[in-house]
XYZ file of C-alpha atoms in Angstrom:
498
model
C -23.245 30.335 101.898
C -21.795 29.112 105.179
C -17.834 29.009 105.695
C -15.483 27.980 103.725
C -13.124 24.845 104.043
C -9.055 26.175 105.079
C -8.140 23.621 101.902
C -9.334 22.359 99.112
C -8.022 19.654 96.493
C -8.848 21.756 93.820
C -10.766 25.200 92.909
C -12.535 25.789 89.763
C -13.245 29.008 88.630
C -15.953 29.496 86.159
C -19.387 27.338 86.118
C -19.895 26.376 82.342
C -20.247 23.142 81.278
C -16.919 22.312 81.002
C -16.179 23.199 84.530
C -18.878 21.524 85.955
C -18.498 18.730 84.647
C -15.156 18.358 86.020
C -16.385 19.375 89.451
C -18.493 16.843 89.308
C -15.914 14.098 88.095
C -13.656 14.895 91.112
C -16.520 14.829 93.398
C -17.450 11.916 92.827
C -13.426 10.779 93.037
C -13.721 11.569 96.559
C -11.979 15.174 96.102
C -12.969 17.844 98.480
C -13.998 20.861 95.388
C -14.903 24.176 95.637
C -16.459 26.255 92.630
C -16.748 29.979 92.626
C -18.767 32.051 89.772
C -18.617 35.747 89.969
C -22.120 35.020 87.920
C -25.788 35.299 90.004
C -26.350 32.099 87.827
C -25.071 28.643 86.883
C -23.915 28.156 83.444
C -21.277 31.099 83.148
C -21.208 31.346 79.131
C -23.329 28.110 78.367
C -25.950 29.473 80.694
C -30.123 29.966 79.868
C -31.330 33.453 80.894
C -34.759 34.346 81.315
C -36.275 37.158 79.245
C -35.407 39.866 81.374
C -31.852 38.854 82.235
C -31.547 39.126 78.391
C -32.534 42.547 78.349
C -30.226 43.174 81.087
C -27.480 41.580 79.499
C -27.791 43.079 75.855
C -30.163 45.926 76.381
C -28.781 47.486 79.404
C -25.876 50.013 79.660
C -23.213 49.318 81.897
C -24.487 51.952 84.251
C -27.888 50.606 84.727
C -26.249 47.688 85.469
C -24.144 49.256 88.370
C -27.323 50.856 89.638
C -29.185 47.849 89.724
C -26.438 45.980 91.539
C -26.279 48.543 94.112
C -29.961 48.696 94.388
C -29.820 44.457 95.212
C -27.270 44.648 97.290
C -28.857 47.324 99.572
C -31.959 45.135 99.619
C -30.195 42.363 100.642
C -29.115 44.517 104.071
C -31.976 45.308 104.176
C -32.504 48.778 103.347
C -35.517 51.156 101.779
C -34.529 52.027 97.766
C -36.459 54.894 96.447
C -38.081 53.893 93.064
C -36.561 57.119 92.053
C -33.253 56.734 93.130
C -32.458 53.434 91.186
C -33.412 54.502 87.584
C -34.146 50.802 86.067
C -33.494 49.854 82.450
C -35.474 48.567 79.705
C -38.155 46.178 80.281
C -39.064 43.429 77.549
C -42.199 44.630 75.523
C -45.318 43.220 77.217
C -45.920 40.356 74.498
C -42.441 38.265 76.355
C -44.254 38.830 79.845
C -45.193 41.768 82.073
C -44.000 40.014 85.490
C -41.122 37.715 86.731
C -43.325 34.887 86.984
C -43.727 35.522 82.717
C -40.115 36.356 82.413
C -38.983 33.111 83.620
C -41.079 31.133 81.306
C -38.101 32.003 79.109
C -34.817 29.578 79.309
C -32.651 31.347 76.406
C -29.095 29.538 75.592
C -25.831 31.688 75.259
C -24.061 29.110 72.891
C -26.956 27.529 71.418
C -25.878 23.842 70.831
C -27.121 20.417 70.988
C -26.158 17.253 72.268
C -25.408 14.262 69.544
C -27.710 11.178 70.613
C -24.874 8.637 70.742
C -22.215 11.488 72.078
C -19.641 11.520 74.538
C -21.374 14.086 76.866
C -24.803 11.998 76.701
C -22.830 8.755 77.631
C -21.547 11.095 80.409
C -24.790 11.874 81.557
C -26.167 8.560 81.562
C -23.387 7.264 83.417
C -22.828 10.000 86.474
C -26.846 9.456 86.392
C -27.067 13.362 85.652
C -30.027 11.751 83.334
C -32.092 11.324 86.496
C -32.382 14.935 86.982
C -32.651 16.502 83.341
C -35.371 15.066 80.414
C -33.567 15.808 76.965
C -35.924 15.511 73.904
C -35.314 14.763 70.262
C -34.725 17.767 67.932
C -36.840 17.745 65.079
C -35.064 17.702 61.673
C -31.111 17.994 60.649
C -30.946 19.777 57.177
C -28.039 21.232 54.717
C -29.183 24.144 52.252
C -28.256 23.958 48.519
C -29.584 26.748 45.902
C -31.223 28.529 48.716
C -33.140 25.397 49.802
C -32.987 23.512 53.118
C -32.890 19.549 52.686
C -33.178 16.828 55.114
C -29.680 15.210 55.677
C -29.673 11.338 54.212
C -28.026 9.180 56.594
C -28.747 5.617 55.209
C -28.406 3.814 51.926
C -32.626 3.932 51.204
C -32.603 8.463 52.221
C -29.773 8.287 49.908
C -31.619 6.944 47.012
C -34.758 9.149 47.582
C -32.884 12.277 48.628
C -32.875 15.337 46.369
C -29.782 16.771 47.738
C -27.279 14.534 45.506
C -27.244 13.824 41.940
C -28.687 10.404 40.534
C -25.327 9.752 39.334
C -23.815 10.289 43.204
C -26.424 8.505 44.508
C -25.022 5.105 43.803
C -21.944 6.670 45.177
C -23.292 8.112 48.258
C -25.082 4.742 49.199
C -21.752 2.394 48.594
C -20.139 4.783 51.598
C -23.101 5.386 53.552
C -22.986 0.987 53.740
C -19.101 1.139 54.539
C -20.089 3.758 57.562
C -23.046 1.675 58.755
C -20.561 -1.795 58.702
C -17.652 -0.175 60.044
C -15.760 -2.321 62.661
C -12.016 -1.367 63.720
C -11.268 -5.134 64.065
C -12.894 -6.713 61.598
C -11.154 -5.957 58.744
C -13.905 -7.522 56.175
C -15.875 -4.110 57.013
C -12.899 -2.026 55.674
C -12.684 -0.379 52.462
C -10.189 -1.786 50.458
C -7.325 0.492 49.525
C -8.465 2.802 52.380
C -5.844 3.186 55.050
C -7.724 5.915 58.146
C -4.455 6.645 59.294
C -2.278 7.003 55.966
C -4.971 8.431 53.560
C -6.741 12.030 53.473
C -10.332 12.366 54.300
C -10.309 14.154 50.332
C -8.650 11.350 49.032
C -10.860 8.498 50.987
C -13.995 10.630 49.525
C -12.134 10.336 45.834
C -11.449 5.979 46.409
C -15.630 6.112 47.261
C -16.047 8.413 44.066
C -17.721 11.077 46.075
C -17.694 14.808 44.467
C -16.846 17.995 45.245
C -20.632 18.601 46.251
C -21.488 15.589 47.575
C -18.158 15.620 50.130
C -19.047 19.099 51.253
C -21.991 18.332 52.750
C -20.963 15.122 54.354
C -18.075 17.026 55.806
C -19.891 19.475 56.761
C -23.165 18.129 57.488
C -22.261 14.902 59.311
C -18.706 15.242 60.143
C -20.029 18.317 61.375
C -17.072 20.421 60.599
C -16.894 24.362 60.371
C -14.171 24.362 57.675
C -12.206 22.486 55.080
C -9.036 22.090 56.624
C -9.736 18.998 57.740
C -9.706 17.325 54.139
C -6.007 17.040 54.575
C -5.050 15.563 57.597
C -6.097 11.774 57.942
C -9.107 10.473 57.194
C -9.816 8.484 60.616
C -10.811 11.290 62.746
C -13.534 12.711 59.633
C -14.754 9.101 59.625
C -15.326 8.581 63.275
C -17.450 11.646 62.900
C -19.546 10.719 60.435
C -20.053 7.431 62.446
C -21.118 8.854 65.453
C -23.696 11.303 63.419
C -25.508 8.051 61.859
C -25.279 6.278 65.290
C -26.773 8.887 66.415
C -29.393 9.238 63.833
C -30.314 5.885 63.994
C -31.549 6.187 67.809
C -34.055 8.176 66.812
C -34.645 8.365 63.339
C -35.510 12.121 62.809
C -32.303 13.800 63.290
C -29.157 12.775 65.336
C -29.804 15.687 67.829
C -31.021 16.167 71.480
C -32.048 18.764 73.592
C -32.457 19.485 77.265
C -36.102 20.182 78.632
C -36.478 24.290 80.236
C -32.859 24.532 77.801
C -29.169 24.122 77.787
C -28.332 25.789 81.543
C -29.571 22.553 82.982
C -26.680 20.905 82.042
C -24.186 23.061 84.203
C -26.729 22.976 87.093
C -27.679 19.672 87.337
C -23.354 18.851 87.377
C -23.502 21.044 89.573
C -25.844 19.273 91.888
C -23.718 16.271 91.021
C -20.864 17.641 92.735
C -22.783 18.670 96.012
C -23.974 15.531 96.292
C -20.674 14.534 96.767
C -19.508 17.527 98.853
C -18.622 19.812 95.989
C -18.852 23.899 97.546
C -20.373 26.226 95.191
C -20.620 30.317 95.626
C -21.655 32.279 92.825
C -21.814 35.997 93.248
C -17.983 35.439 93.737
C -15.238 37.033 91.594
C -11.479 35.831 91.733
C -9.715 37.615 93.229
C -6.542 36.646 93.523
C -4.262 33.028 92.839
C -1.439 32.637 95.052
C 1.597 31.322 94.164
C 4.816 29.568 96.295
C 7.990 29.794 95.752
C 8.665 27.609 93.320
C 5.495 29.265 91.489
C 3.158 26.487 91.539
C -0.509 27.090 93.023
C -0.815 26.994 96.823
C -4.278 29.113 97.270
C -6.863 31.762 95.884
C -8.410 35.028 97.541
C -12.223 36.071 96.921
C -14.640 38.191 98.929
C -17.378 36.260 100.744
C -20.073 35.818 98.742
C -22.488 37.442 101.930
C -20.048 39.776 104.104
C -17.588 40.923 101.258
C -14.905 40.006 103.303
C -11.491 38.178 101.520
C -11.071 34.668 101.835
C -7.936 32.993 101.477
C -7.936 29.218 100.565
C -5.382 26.146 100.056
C -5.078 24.748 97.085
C -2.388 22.658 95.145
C -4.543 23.073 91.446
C -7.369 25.782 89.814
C -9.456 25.162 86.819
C -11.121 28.465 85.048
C -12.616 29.467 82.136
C -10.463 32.129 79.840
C -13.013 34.848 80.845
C -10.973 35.575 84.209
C -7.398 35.944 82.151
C -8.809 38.602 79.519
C -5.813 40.629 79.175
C -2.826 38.687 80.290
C -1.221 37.396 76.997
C 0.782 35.347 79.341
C -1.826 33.077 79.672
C -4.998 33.143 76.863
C -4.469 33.762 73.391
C -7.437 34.468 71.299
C -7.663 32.433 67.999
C -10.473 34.090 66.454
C -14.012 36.016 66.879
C -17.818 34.173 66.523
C -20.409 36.087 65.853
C -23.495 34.727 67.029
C -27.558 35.828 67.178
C -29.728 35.039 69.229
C -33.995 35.387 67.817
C -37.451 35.351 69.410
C -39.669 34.150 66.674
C -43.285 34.019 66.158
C -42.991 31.241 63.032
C -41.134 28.038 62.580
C -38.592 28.123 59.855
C -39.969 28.027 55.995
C -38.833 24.767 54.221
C -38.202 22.558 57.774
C -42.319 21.288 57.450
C -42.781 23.598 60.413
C -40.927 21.679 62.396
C -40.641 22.764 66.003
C -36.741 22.237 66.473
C -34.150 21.613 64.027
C -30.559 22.381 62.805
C -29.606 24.229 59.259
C -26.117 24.213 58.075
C -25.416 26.566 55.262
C -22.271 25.112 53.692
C -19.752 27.954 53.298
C -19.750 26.966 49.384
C -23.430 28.128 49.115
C -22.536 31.728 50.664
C -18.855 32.277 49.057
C -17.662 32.082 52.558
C -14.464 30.281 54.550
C -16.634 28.844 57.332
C -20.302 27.279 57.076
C -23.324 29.254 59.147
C -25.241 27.544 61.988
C -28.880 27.693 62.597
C -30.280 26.420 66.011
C -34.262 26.551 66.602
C -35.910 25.189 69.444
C -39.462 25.789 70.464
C -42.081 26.358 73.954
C -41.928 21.624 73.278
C -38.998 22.465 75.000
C -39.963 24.317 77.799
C -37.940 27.439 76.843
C -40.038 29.890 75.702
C -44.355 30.184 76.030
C -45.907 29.258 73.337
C -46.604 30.398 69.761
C -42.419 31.407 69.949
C -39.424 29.736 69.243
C -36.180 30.636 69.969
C -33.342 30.500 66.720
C -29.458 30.645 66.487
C -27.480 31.830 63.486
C -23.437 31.726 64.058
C -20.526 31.769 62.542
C -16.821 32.362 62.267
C -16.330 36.041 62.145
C -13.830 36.013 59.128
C -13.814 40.239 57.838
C -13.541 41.319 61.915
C -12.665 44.929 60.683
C -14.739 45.302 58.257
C -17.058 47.646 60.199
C -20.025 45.546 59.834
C -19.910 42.254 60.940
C -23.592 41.128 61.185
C -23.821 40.904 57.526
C -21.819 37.857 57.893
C -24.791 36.257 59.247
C -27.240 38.042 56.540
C -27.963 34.345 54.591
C -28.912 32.781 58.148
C -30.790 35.684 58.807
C -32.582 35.330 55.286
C -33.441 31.792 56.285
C -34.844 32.790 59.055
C -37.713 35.266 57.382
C -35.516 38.269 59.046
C -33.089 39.390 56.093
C -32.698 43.221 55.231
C -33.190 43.923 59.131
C -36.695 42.739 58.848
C -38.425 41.576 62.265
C -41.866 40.890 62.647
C -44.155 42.230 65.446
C -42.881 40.290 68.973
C -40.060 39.546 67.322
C -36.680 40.600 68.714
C -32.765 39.796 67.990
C -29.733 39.947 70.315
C -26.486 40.062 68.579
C -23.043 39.472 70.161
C -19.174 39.074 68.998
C -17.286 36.379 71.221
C -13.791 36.127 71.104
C -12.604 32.411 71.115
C -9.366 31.763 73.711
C -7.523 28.809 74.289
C -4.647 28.296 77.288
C -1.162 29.509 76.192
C 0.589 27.101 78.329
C -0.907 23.220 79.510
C -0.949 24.353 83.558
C 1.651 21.243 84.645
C 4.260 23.964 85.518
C 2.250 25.967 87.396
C -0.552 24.033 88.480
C -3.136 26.803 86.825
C -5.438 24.498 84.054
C -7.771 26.629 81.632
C -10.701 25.822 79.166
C -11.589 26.722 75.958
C -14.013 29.000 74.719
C -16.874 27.405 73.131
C -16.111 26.948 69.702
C -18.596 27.565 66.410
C -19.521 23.841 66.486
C -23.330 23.225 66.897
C -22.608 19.854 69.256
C -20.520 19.396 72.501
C -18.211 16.680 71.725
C -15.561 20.055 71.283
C -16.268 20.471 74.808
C -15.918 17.170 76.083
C -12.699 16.778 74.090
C -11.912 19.813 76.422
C -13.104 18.158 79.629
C -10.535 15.076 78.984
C -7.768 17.077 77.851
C -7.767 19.155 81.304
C -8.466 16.081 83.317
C -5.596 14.416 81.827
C -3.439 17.393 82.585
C -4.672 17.439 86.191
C -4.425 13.681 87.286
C -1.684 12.836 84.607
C -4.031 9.983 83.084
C -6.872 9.364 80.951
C -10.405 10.034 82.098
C -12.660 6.958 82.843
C -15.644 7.232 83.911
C -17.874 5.187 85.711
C -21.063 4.046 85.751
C -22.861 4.905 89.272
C -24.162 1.992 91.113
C -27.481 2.823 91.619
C -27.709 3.974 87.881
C -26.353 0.731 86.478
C -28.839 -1.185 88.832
C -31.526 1.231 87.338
C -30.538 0.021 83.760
C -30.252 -3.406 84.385
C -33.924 -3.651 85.920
């Protein structure tokens, strides 16, 4: 890292997804960005680790953390380390790799999540021409369990008829609003649904006018409208509906599920934004904590202070606006305010998932009706197609709203993913291993126009990234005061029109 510019338009702190992207969206605006990380990686909390930066992470103590630090930066000047003097941690058992050149066949996702085919962020990446740097492949099968029994999710009138999942009675049902999805036009009001009104109606009363019941909503809510709870069946039904839409357009790019997936794993995304926004003479420095914002007198944003990524020394830059992720307010109430906990595993598997036709990727919602449960639980499996683990593993997800927090125990919340997964009771197989974590979900107290100081949202319990995009628009239209439009690159849109 060379030195730094005396001003900058903006600083973001933080390099997830959501930040990145907006690097690279001012980048390419012509605004002079720099992005510090106090990470040694891209991706901040929607980063892919390699096997041993797992065990770091999850199996390490805090001191063999410090002592490891210590022991890197003393290489780094250049000094001898006795082997004895820097005690390391844990290793990964030999079967994940016995050398870094093993470890890093590994490319395991913090917030395990896929991209919807006909999504916001993949229209994002087409158009910025991030798609010219990342290969994202189809995930294998979308399925809803019922009775303890994962089934494919129909998404046209002819799955509806065959389908399994929905009574013969509800089929007829099912297919008349499956056809009303598939015709939907906002101005042509010959594809509306007569008596339906998006904005007036509730999404439980538009699934009562198409004669839907109580099953057969709760796993198109859930299942294609893709949301975590019920509260939605109350508020208008326009927003539900929009969802489901963009879950069959999706489907129908690819026919197997509505799902995509970055080749070598979800920490692409951040890094190839982030090579976005160098390209357009974005500054990044990771190994570089915040240290300080700096405020006029009037209290709006004129700089930040951080030590030099290399000498350690502070650096004091100009700046009018910063963008961060909640991680570096934890603890002032003034500015984050947690609205609930996740609780999220992460599994190396040796066997594909029983009742998915050993398919080598896929998504499993377990509807929170099937469990007793508030909030549905997530499964996420990927596999080595992907280029994120060797083969003969795959690499599964279970998560879900924490919702008993004190209850002393909180991985039996995610006991029927677990059981889905062949690992209930505590089970795990040999060279099988699970890494368990409790997130707490922030959101911004205040909207940063006062004071200049913008911050994202944690990633939510949603298994897709339109939550985060939503994000990514919201804070752009705080920053620059309008909506976010972006453009298609000229080079890109020549590439798609040859």
């Amino acid at each position: 890292m060379g030195d730094f510019n005396e001003e900058y338009d903006a600083v973001i702190v933080g390099t997830g997804l959501t930040e990145c992207i907006l690097s690279g969206v001012f980048g390419a605006e012509g605004k002079k960005v720099l992005n510090i990380d106090q990470n040694s990686y891209y991706g901040s909390e929607s980063a892919s680790l390699n096997v041993m930066e797992m065990w770091k992470k999850f199996r390490w103590s805090d001191e063999q953390r410090r002592v490891e630090a210590e022991r890197a930066k003393a290489e780094e000047e250049g000094k001898q380390v006795g082997a004895s003097a820097t005690p390391a941690g844990p290793e990964p058992p030999a079967a994940f790799g016995k050398k870094p050149s093993e470890w890093n066949q590994w490319h395991i996702s913090l917030v395990p999540k896929f991209l919807m085919a006909d999504g916001e962020l993949t229209n994002v990446l087409h158009k910025t021409g991030v798609t010219r740097y990342i290969d994202l492949l189809q995930v294998g099968g979308s399925y809803v369990v019922k009775g303890g029994v994962p089934y494919r999710v129909p998404s046209t009138r002819v799955e509806a008829v065959t389908s399994s999942l929905v009574s013969n009675f509800q089929k007829f049902y099912m297919q008349n609003f499956l056809q009303f999805i598939a015709n939907y036009k906002e101005d042509d009001r010959s594809t509306h649904k007569k008596g339906l009104n998006l904005d007036q109606n509730t999404m439980r009363e538009a699934y009562k006018i198409f004669g839907l019941d109580a099953w057969t909503s709760e796993f198109i809510g859930h299942a294609m409208a893709l949301y975590v709870d019920d509260s939605y069946l109350d508020r208008p039904a326009r927003e539900p509906i929009e969802r489901i839409i963009l879950y069959v357009r999706s489907m129908a790019r690819f026919g197997k599920s509505p799902y995509i997936f970055p080749l070598h794993g979800l920490g692409e995304l951040p890094e190839r934004f982030s090579f976005l926004s160098a390209v357009y003479g974005g500054t990044y420095a990771l190994n570089t904590p915040l240290q300080e914002i700096l405020f006029d007198d009037s209290g709006v944003v004129c700089g930040v202070k951080f030590p030099h990524p290399n000498t350690k020394e502070v650096v004091t830059v100009k700046t009018k606006k910063v963008i961060a992720d909640p991680s570096y307010f934890l603890g002032e109430d003034k500015r984050i305010r947690r609205v609930g906990k996740l609780i999220r595993a992460i599994c190396i598997l040796t066997h594909p998932i029983e009742g998915t036709e050993n398919a080598d990727s896929a998504q499993i919602i377990i509807p929170a009706s099937q469990t007793g449960r508030k909030n549905d639980i997530y499964i996420s499996l990927v596999s080595s197609t992907f280029n994120v683990c060797p083969k003969g593993f795959y690499l599964a997800s279970v998560s879900t709203v924490l919702e008993s927090p004190d209850s002393g125990n909180p991985h039996a919340e995610l006991e029927p993913g677990f059981e889905r997964l062949g690992l209930g009771s505590g089970r795990l197989g040999r060279d099988e291993e699970k890494f368990i974590q409790v997130v707490d979900l922030f959101e911004p107290v205040e909207d940063g126009t006062k004071d200049h100081v913008y911050i994202s949202k944690s990633y939510d319990a949603s298994t897709h990234f339109e939550t985060c995009t939503d994000d990514v628009k919201d804070i752009y239209k705080r920053v620059e005061g309008k909506n976010l439009v972006i453009e298609q690159r000229k080079d890109e849109q020549q590439t798609d029109e040859s």
